Amino acid sequence: MHLNTFFFAAAATAVASAQDLASALAGQSSLTTLVALLGQVTNTTEFLASQENVTLFAPNDDAFAGIVQSGGIFSIDQASVDPGLIEQILRYHLYRGVVKAEDITPVPNFIHSYLNYSGFVLDGEVSGSNVTGGQVVSVNLNDVGDALVTAGIKVASKVTVADIAFDNGVIHIIDKLLLIPLSISETLITGNFTALAGAATQAGLVPTLEDLSDVTIFCPNNDAFQKIASGTGNITDEQLAEILKYHVVQGTVGYSTLLSNTSLPTLNDEEIKITIDDDGAVVVNSARVINADILVANGVIHVIDEVLNPANPSATPSGNVTATATTSLATFVPFTSGIEPETSVYFELTQTTSFVAAGLVTGTPSATSGSGNSSVTTTGGPVIQTTNAGGRNDLPALVAVVVIGAVAFAIDW
Ligand SMILES: *[C@@H]1O[C@H](CO)[C@@H](O)[C@H](O)[C@H]1NC(C)=O
Ligand SMILES: *[C@@H]1O[C@H](CO)[C@@H](O)[C@H](O)[C@H]1NC(C)=O
Ligand SMILES: *[C@@H]1O[C@H](CO)[C@@H](O)[C@H](O)[C@H]1NC(C)=O
Ligand SMILES: *[C@@H]1O[C@H](CO)[C@@H](O)[C@H](O)[C@H]1NC(C)=O
Ligand SMILES: *[C@@H]1O[C@H](CO)[C@@H](O)[C@H](O)[C@H]1NC(C)=O
Ligand SMILES: *[C@@H]1O[C@H](CO)[C@@H](O)[C@H](O)[C@H]1NC(C)=O
Ligand SMILES: *[C@@H]1O[C@H](CO)[C@@H](O)[C@H](O)[C@H]1NC(C)=O
Ligand SMILES: *[C@@H]1O[C@H](CO)[C@@H](O)[C@H](O)[C@H]1NC(C)=O
Ligand SMILES: *[C@@H]1O[C@H](CO)[C@@H](O)[C@H](O)[C@H]1NC(C)=O
């Protein structure tokens, strides 16, 4: 109760000092690049100024410089070369609804941006948004109390200054650009999910999947495919397509916080059964979700540890996953022959999370869930504590290359 009163007082002060966008941004010395970009893409600025109740995540100068330093060529000049691209990047930093520091909890909140159309070409791949209501990010507090904004391929930006009030809502300064979610295939390759990528390619399903809006894909990892490798020798492309379609739900973007005990219709006109066990773990038929909420251009991917079998929908998880895995593991990963494996894989995509439902997304189960405890400090212009916890969420070289590729592409075009 004390805590709430405190936050309420802080929020009230912030609202009282509301100001227009230009004044709010001008008051922050670390936002000169953003101010310059907004000056170039004036229709976005005007659009922003005409909206009510928004949250703007404002990348600081270091965030833009980071892209330049890693070999990128992101600069103000590009705004005049490709204002359309810059506009879409800016739209992905602008969210519907006011999310203040006090609203950010350990449970991720999936909020919708103003990036609501597709056609964004990143590194030669279609990326962007085919998600009803606008492409999302998740916002949550990590276990040391930093507010994180997690975007494409789980790259997380950290809020360094929170709750700068302005007439249209609130601004939070972040330390990295929000990476617009990539296409399904680009995301699969980035996470080294080469078996699914290869299988979808073999079955001719990639264009179909990428053209859909609002999908939830349960993605068996390479170990899962390896478990069934011995049975894949004679499979036809049609059979493979049916199996893969059984992993895709269309019409619902099932972020982890929205999943419940239910059955969901799949693309092959059957149903998969979702169970949230009492630990918060998500089970799909016989598979466990081991990494949730990887955002893609047209929805979300959850990584699972088994390939789902449409011929055996009532399968339940074996009691001991390790035992099953070791007894039937083949010596090869099927469907990967034409796929170039990644030499470096972004950690956030390959790690296993133990608790994935109801927002309990954490690598090491701990007692931090839902306490509302955080290290958000609200004295003198609320600043969320920043700790440099050792580069775990650093923008990987790979992502920098993708972003650079996009910009280079845009200019060549
Ligand atoms: C903005 O939020 C205020 C306060 O909650 C509300 O009264 C108003 O209707 C909202 N405006 C829009 C356009 O949603
Ligand atoms: C905003 O302006 C840029 C160029 O001036 C243009 O490429 C873009 O399509 C415009 N966006 C809208 C929504 O009009
Ligand atoms: C995108 O959002 C804008 C308003 O922000 C709206 O005018 C436009 O119709 C939307 N487009 C789609 C495809 O939803
Ligand atoms: C977005 O989804 C719709 C509906 O599934 C589809 O018709 C459209 O082609 C998709 N757009 C893109 C660019 O993938
Ligand atoms: C593939 O089919 C052949 C001929 O029907 C059979 O002998 C072989 O065992 C099958 N292989 C697998 C892996 O099912
Ligand atoms: C979902 O189903 C499982 C297994 O039947 C059960 O243990 C769990 O309590 C259920 N969860 C909810 C929220 O009903
Ligand atoms: C699971 O099986 C492995 C290998 O047989 C064994 O080492 C491990 O103790 C088992 N774990 C449990 C919880 O039974
Ligand atoms: C990618 O997956 C393959 C097959 O599972 C594995 O051999 C390889 O080590 C993985 N690459 C990385 C970088 O983890
Ligand atoms: C908040 O943190 C304090 C100190 O670590 C602890 O004593 C308290 O129980 C926590 N409150 C909740 C609701 O977890």
XYZ file of C-alpha atoms and ligand atoms in Angstrom:
539
model
C 0.000 0.000 0.000
C 2.785 2.355 0.918
C 4.425 1.605 -2.390
C 1.277 2.393 -4.345
C 0.755 5.704 -2.623
C 4.321 6.622 -3.395
C 3.962 5.785 -7.057
C 0.681 7.612 -7.262
C 2.267 10.767 -5.891
C 5.119 10.468 -8.358
C 2.737 9.972 -11.261
C 0.636 12.945 -10.232
C 3.727 15.153 -10.209
C 4.712 13.929 -13.640
C 1.294 14.653 -15.121
C 1.307 18.138 -13.664
C 4.529 18.919 -15.534
C 3.250 17.730 -18.935
C 4.674 19.456 -21.992
C 4.624 19.030 -25.734
C 6.774 16.437 -27.487
C 9.388 18.902 -28.678
C 9.928 20.386 -25.219
C 9.955 16.980 -23.583
C 12.619 15.674 -25.964
C 14.618 18.910 -25.938
C 14.881 18.609 -22.166
C 16.888 15.383 -22.549
C 20.484 15.799 -23.616
C 20.837 12.168 -24.701
C 18.187 12.301 -27.427
C 19.754 14.495 -30.102
C 19.733 11.792 -32.812
C 16.088 10.975 -32.215
C 15.148 14.649 -32.304
C 16.966 15.027 -35.611
C 15.241 11.959 -37.088
C 11.830 13.164 -35.995
C 12.664 16.489 -37.611
C 13.258 14.658 -40.904
C 10.228 12.406 -40.797
C 7.752 15.129 -40.100
C 4.614 13.161 -40.921
C 5.449 10.759 -38.081
C 6.104 13.640 -35.730
C 2.800 15.238 -36.647
C 1.073 11.908 -36.333
C 2.594 11.386 -32.892
C 1.562 14.843 -31.777
C -2.040 14.110 -32.742
C -2.337 10.896 -30.726
C -3.584 10.648 -27.165
C -2.313 8.271 -24.524
C 0.844 6.868 -26.081
C 4.096 5.457 -24.761
C 7.213 6.451 -26.679
C 10.388 4.447 -26.179
C 13.096 6.921 -27.071
C 16.440 5.367 -28.078
C 19.286 7.462 -26.720
C 22.257 8.685 -28.731
C 24.311 5.671 -27.618
C 21.639 3.377 -29.053
C 22.029 4.958 -32.484
C 25.809 5.218 -32.116
C 25.934 1.508 -31.256
C 24.534 0.684 -34.663
C 27.021 2.983 -36.381
C 29.952 1.618 -34.352
C 29.202 -1.984 -35.177
C 29.862 -1.157 -38.820
C 26.411 0.146 -39.591
C 25.725 3.304 -41.464
C 22.651 4.449 -39.610
C 22.698 8.197 -39.575
C 20.492 11.207 -39.982
C 21.362 11.273 -43.674
C 19.470 8.045 -44.122
C 16.283 9.716 -43.022
C 16.321 11.711 -46.220
C 17.380 8.674 -48.254
C 14.646 6.410 -46.938
C 12.102 8.241 -44.806
C 9.743 5.293 -45.182
C 12.180 2.980 -43.420
C 12.884 5.490 -40.674
C 9.163 6.072 -40.261
C 8.568 2.374 -39.670
C 11.421 2.174 -37.186
C 9.936 5.151 -35.339
C 6.449 3.632 -35.405
C 7.799 0.522 -33.698
C 8.998 2.761 -30.868
C 5.528 4.261 -30.341
C 2.874 2.294 -28.375
C -0.843 2.529 -27.814
C -1.684 3.295 -24.214
C 0.294 4.899 -21.411
C 2.627 2.464 -19.663
C 4.304 4.154 -16.717
C 7.150 2.732 -14.638
C 4.628 1.757 -11.959
C 2.787 -0.413 -14.495
C 5.859 -2.496 -15.312
C 6.037 -5.756 -13.337
C 7.945 -9.047 -13.610
C 5.015 -10.386 -15.651
C 5.531 -9.348 -19.279
C 2.979 -7.036 -20.773
C 2.562 -7.296 -24.558
C 1.760 -3.852 -25.859
C 0.850 -2.855 -29.422
C 2.875 -0.398 -31.443
C 1.799 1.857 -34.273
C 3.667 -0.412 -36.701
C 0.581 -1.996 -38.188
C 1.482 -2.914 -41.723
C 3.959 -5.214 -43.430
C 6.292 -4.778 -46.290
C 9.362 -3.802 -44.339
C 12.385 -5.357 -46.015
C 15.182 -6.306 -43.638
C 18.285 -7.919 -45.053
C 16.322 -8.991 -48.100
C 13.661 -10.615 -45.907
C 10.156 -9.356 -45.326
C 9.788 -8.243 -41.774
C 7.578 -5.900 -39.863
C 4.040 -6.441 -38.799
C 1.130 -8.595 -39.808
C -0.332 -8.628 -36.325
C -3.818 -7.276 -35.674
C -3.672 -4.153 -33.549
C -0.014 -3.496 -34.405
C 3.251 -5.340 -33.847
C 4.145 -5.755 -30.151
C 6.996 -5.677 -27.676
C 6.927 -7.161 -24.214
C 7.695 -4.970 -21.236
C 8.735 -6.395 -17.884
C 11.056 -6.070 -14.909
C 13.937 -8.512 -14.762
C 15.083 -10.076 -11.509
C 17.372 -7.169 -10.661
C 14.609 -4.649 -11.254
C 15.596 -3.281 -14.653
C 12.681 -2.487 -16.947
C 13.229 -4.344 -20.215
C 11.558 -3.831 -23.554
C 11.959 -7.028 -25.573
C 11.573 -6.977 -29.331
C 12.480 -9.146 -32.340
C 14.640 -12.245 -31.684
C 14.369 -11.382 -27.988
C 16.767 -8.452 -28.132
C 16.018 -6.495 -24.963
C 16.460 -2.777 -24.516
C 16.782 -1.390 -21.028
C 14.892 1.651 -19.790
C 17.478 4.124 -18.510
C 15.183 7.076 -17.750
C 11.489 6.491 -17.122
C 8.321 8.520 -16.936
C 9.073 11.697 -18.829
C 5.570 13.080 -19.124
C 4.385 14.904 -22.232
C 1.016 16.060 -23.519
C 0.355 12.840 -25.429
C 1.486 10.318 -22.833
C 4.817 9.201 -21.499
C 8.395 8.792 -22.761
C 10.951 6.254 -21.531
C 14.547 6.496 -22.710
C 16.043 3.154 -23.808
C 19.599 2.049 -24.522
C 19.063 0.113 -27.770
C 16.914 0.374 -30.864
C 13.919 -1.940 -30.786
C 14.531 -4.534 -33.462
C 11.434 -4.995 -35.612
C 10.523 -8.704 -35.529
C 11.941 -10.653 -38.449
C 10.198 -13.063 -40.773
C 9.650 -16.615 -39.588
C 12.474 -18.062 -41.681
C 14.984 -15.395 -40.681
C 14.073 -15.971 -37.032
C 14.393 -19.765 -37.309
C 17.844 -19.477 -38.831
C 18.932 -16.912 -36.251
C 17.924 -19.303 -33.466
C 19.571 -22.308 -35.168
C 16.192 -24.013 -35.560
C 17.533 -25.452 -38.775
C 15.485 -28.652 -38.707
C 12.169 -26.796 -38.731
C 13.519 -24.302 -41.266
C 14.657 -27.181 -43.484
C 11.459 -29.175 -43.047
C 9.277 -26.164 -43.871
C 11.395 -25.505 -46.948
C 11.183 -29.142 -48.081
C 7.411 -29.133 -47.589
C 7.093 -25.887 -49.549
C 5.400 -24.207 -46.587
C 7.569 -21.149 -46.034
C 5.661 -18.689 -48.259
C 2.340 -19.925 -46.847
C 3.477 -19.410 -43.273
C 4.981 -16.008 -43.917
C 1.866 -14.711 -45.688
C -0.419 -15.451 -42.765
C -1.363 -12.875 -40.186
C -1.647 -13.542 -36.460
C 0.117 -16.890 -36.093
C 1.357 -18.894 -33.137
C 4.001 -21.412 -34.115
C 5.192 -24.182 -31.839
C 8.746 -24.742 -33.031
C 10.368 -28.093 -32.219
C 14.081 -27.498 -31.674
C 16.762 -29.537 -33.423
C 16.961 -32.045 -30.549
C 13.225 -32.682 -30.946
C 13.644 -33.466 -34.636
C 16.660 -35.619 -33.849
C 14.460 -37.786 -31.587
C 12.229 -38.687 -34.551
C 14.993 -38.798 -37.143
C 14.879 -42.556 -37.635
C 11.251 -42.331 -38.743
C 11.675 -39.565 -41.298
C 13.387 -41.495 -44.084
C 10.387 -42.183 -46.294
C 8.189 -39.259 -45.403
C 6.549 -37.488 -48.338
C 6.473 -33.722 -48.642
C 2.688 -33.848 -48.223
C 2.938 -35.825 -44.976
C 5.616 -33.480 -43.748
C 3.446 -30.459 -44.558
C 0.558 -31.957 -42.574
C 2.809 -32.547 -39.568
C 4.223 -29.033 -39.704
C 0.777 -27.457 -40.102
C -0.171 -29.220 -36.884
C 2.321 -26.874 -35.162
C 0.701 -23.684 -36.430
C -2.293 -21.845 -35.002
C -3.688 -19.051 -37.148
C -5.927 -16.268 -35.920
C -4.560 -16.167 -32.388
C -1.241 -14.696 -31.402
C -0.737 -16.778 -28.283
C 1.749 -14.811 -26.231
C 2.626 -16.772 -23.091
C 0.517 -14.558 -20.875
C -2.578 -15.342 -22.942
C -2.251 -19.121 -22.954
C -4.568 -21.174 -20.782
C -5.856 -24.749 -20.489
C -7.537 -24.994 -23.832
C -7.524 -26.548 -27.275
C -6.462 -24.509 -30.275
C -7.262 -25.217 -33.944
C -4.238 -25.804 -36.139
C -3.588 -25.151 -39.792
C -4.228 -28.808 -40.704
C -7.780 -28.548 -39.276
C -7.043 -30.492 -36.126
C -6.567 -29.317 -32.559
C -3.679 -29.207 -30.140
C -4.219 -29.294 -26.416
C -2.573 -26.612 -24.290
C -2.075 -27.352 -20.587
C -0.618 -24.987 -18.065
C 0.587 -27.132 -15.211
C 0.647 -25.925 -11.649
C 4.274 -24.794 -11.965
C 3.315 -22.481 -14.811
C 4.944 -24.713 -17.407
C 3.174 -24.855 -20.757
C 2.592 -28.270 -22.297
C 1.334 -28.773 -25.855
C 0.039 -32.334 -26.276
C 3.220 -34.191 -25.345
C 5.695 -31.341 -25.747
C 6.932 -28.787 -23.287
C 7.440 -25.132 -24.172
C 11.082 -24.522 -23.333
C 11.447 -20.967 -24.633
C 8.432 -18.724 -25.086
C 7.561 -15.502 -26.838
C 9.974 -15.128 -29.727
C 8.277 -12.377 -31.697
C 8.119 -12.694 -35.485
C 6.698 -10.386 -38.162
C 3.330 -12.126 -38.183
C 2.995 -13.469 -34.653
C 4.920 -15.429 -32.074
C 7.036 -18.597 -31.839
C 7.321 -20.857 -28.797
C 10.112 -23.434 -28.824
C 9.070 -26.977 -27.834
C 11.063 -30.096 -27.028
C 9.135 -32.642 -29.125
C 7.708 -32.825 -32.610
C 3.904 -32.996 -32.269
C 2.315 -36.019 -33.852
C -1.081 -35.373 -35.485
C -1.665 -39.138 -35.467
C -1.361 -39.185 -31.688
C -2.957 -36.023 -30.305
C -3.616 -37.574 -26.911
C 0.075 -38.161 -26.233
C 1.179 -36.793 -22.894
C 4.671 -35.787 -21.860
C 6.881 -38.652 -20.835
C 7.792 -38.478 -17.182
C 11.456 -38.180 -17.853
C 12.398 -36.168 -20.892
C 16.102 -36.873 -20.503
C 15.525 -40.610 -20.512
C 13.394 -40.528 -23.697
C 15.839 -38.259 -25.379
C 18.850 -40.429 -24.745
C 17.221 -43.751 -25.579
C 16.002 -42.791 -29.048
C 18.399 -40.096 -30.204
C 19.551 -40.554 -33.789
C 22.977 -39.511 -34.926
C 21.711 -36.834 -37.296
C 19.278 -33.936 -37.384
C 16.778 -34.523 -40.195
C 15.820 -31.928 -42.832
C 18.948 -29.861 -42.309
C 20.912 -30.899 -45.378
C 20.212 -27.793 -47.458
C 20.390 -25.402 -44.526
C 23.516 -23.515 -43.615
C 23.897 -23.790 -39.829
C 24.653 -20.629 -37.927
C 28.081 -20.358 -36.400
C 26.899 -17.991 -33.711
C 23.465 -18.171 -32.206
C 21.820 -15.578 -30.048
C 21.707 -16.930 -26.508
C 18.206 -15.699 -25.735
C 16.763 -17.915 -28.471
C 18.489 -21.133 -27.486
C 18.226 -21.036 -23.723
C 15.653 -23.130 -21.923
C 13.191 -21.395 -19.661
C 11.560 -23.479 -16.950
C 8.430 -21.479 -16.294
C 6.754 -19.938 -19.232
C 3.074 -19.395 -18.559
C 1.385 -16.487 -16.893
C 4.442 -14.432 -17.541
C 6.708 -16.466 -15.325
C 9.379 -16.375 -17.969
C 12.603 -17.017 -16.163
C 15.676 -19.085 -16.773
C 16.148 -19.998 -13.146
C 12.927 -20.453 -11.220
C 12.943 -17.959 -8.398
C 10.519 -16.220 -6.117
C 10.361 -12.946 -8.020
C 7.027 -13.481 -9.695
C 4.351 -10.867 -9.354
C 5.677 -9.272 -6.172
C 5.567 -5.777 -7.583
C 8.926 -5.243 -5.880
C 11.315 -3.398 -8.075
C 14.253 -1.112 -7.937
C 12.443 1.658 -9.745
C 13.384 4.886 -8.064
C 11.119 7.831 -8.448
C 12.968 10.702 -6.861
C 13.583 13.765 -9.024
C 12.363 12.488 -12.370
C 12.009 8.752 -11.962
C 15.071 6.833 -13.064
C 15.039 3.092 -13.332
C 18.187 1.680 -11.863
C 20.636 0.591 -14.509
C 23.035 -2.192 -13.764
C 25.529 -3.377 -16.282
C 25.034 -7.061 -15.735
C 27.652 -8.220 -18.193
C 26.419 -8.052 -21.749
C 23.905 -10.877 -21.608
C 21.503 -8.827 -23.652
C 24.065 -7.086 -25.780
C 23.057 -6.636 -29.354
C 24.737 -9.589 -31.028
C 26.899 -8.985 -34.054
C 24.360 -10.929 -36.041
C 21.567 -8.504 -35.278
C 23.749 -5.562 -36.075
C 24.428 -7.157 -39.444
C 20.737 -7.686 -40.067
C 19.950 -4.074 -39.266
C 22.859 -2.855 -41.334
C 21.809 -5.076 -44.182
C 18.381 -3.512 -44.089
C 19.725 -0.026 -44.258
C 22.210 -0.885 -46.969
C 19.438 -2.558 -48.901
C 17.229 0.437 -48.514
C 19.910 2.702 -49.893
C 20.836 0.439 -52.802
C 17.198 0.253 -53.664
C -6.809 8.969 -22.677
O -6.821 8.607 -21.312
C -7.727 9.385 -20.546
C -7.527 9.038 -19.093
O -7.570 7.653 -18.905
C -9.139 9.112 -21.044
O -10.055 9.904 -20.327
C -9.213 9.451 -22.521
O -10.485 9.109 -23.030
C -8.156 8.708 -23.306
N -8.162 9.158 -24.679
C -8.199 8.298 -25.698
C -8.229 8.893 -27.060
O -8.183 7.086 -25.533
C 5.794 9.896 -44.536
O 6.679 10.552 -45.428
C 7.597 9.720 -46.101
C 8.438 10.567 -47.001
O 8.245 11.903 -46.814
C 6.877 8.648 -46.904
O 7.836 7.757 -47.432
C 5.921 7.908 -46.018
O 5.170 6.998 -46.781
C 4.984 8.874 -45.319
N 4.101 8.139 -44.447
C 2.797 8.349 -44.431
C 2.020 7.508 -43.463
O 2.237 9.168 -45.124
C -2.691 1.632 -39.033
O -2.942 2.598 -38.027
C -3.399 3.849 -38.534
C -3.598 4.762 -37.373
O -2.546 4.660 -36.510
C -4.713 3.652 -39.263
O -5.096 4.877 -39.829
C -4.522 2.614 -40.363
O -5.764 2.339 -40.936
C -3.973 1.324 -39.791
N -3.680 0.390 -40.868
C -3.984 -0.897 -40.772
C -3.605 -1.748 -41.967
O -4.503 -1.392 -39.789
C -0.780 -10.458 -43.991
O -1.811 -11.398 -43.704
C -2.867 -11.403 -44.641
C -3.953 -12.340 -44.140
O -3.452 -13.603 -43.858
C -2.319 -11.825 -46.013
O -3.346 -11.786 -46.968
C -1.197 -10.882 -46.414
O -0.593 -11.343 -47.595
C -0.143 -10.767 -45.332
N 0.790 -9.739 -45.707
C 2.094 -9.985 -45.853
C 2.922 -8.860 -46.320
O 2.595 -11.054 -45.584
C 11.394 -46.951 -46.328
O 10.669 -47.767 -47.197
C 11.334 -48.961 -47.524
C 10.529 -49.689 -48.584
O 9.156 -49.638 -48.250
C 11.513 -49.807 -46.268
O 12.215 -50.987 -46.567
C 12.315 -48.997 -45.265
O 12.392 -49.685 -44.035
C 11.656 -47.656 -45.015
N 12.537 -46.854 -44.193
C 12.097 -46.185 -43.135
C 13.125 -45.379 -42.425
O 10.943 -46.214 -42.770
C -4.800 -26.930 -16.181
O -4.832 -28.325 -16.249
C -3.869 -28.964 -15.411
C -3.877 -30.447 -15.706
O -5.177 -30.891 -15.837
C -4.163 -28.648 -13.967
O -3.196 -29.237 -13.138
C -4.129 -27.135 -13.798
O -4.483 -26.787 -12.492
C -5.067 -26.467 -14.775
N -4.860 -25.033 -14.673
C -5.859 -24.186 -14.558
C -5.478 -22.746 -14.462
O -7.027 -24.550 -14.551
C 15.841 -39.340 -16.055
O 16.582 -40.285 -16.806
C 17.980 -40.090 -16.730
C 18.643 -41.050 -17.704
O 18.068 -42.313 -17.620
C 18.424 -40.314 -15.285
O 19.821 -40.098 -15.181
C 17.708 -39.314 -14.397
O 18.008 -39.571 -13.039
C 16.190 -39.426 -14.578
N 15.570 -38.307 -13.881
C 14.483 -38.479 -13.129
C 13.938 -37.255 -12.492
O 13.934 -39.566 -12.991
C 23.091 -25.594 -34.437
O 22.444 -26.847 -34.424
C 23.260 -27.922 -34.838
C 22.406 -29.165 -34.921
O 21.624 -29.325 -33.773
C 24.411 -28.073 -33.866
O 25.246 -29.113 -34.268
C 25.200 -26.761 -33.845
O 26.202 -26.837 -32.866
C 24.275 -25.607 -33.506
N 25.017 -24.363 -33.650
C 25.219 -23.549 -32.633
C 26.015 -22.340 -32.943
O 24.755 -23.755 -31.526
C 9.765 -6.920 -1.328
O 11.134 -6.964 -0.993
C 11.336 -6.920 0.424
C 12.843 -6.793 0.660
O 13.572 -7.609 -0.242
C 10.737 -8.164 1.059
O 10.926 -8.153 2.439
C 9.264 -8.201 0.759
O 8.696 -9.395 1.234
C 9.028 -8.112 -0.752
N 7.607 -7.976 -1.021
C 6.990 -8.799 -1.822
C 5.541 -8.523 -2.015
O 7.565 -9.726 -2.404
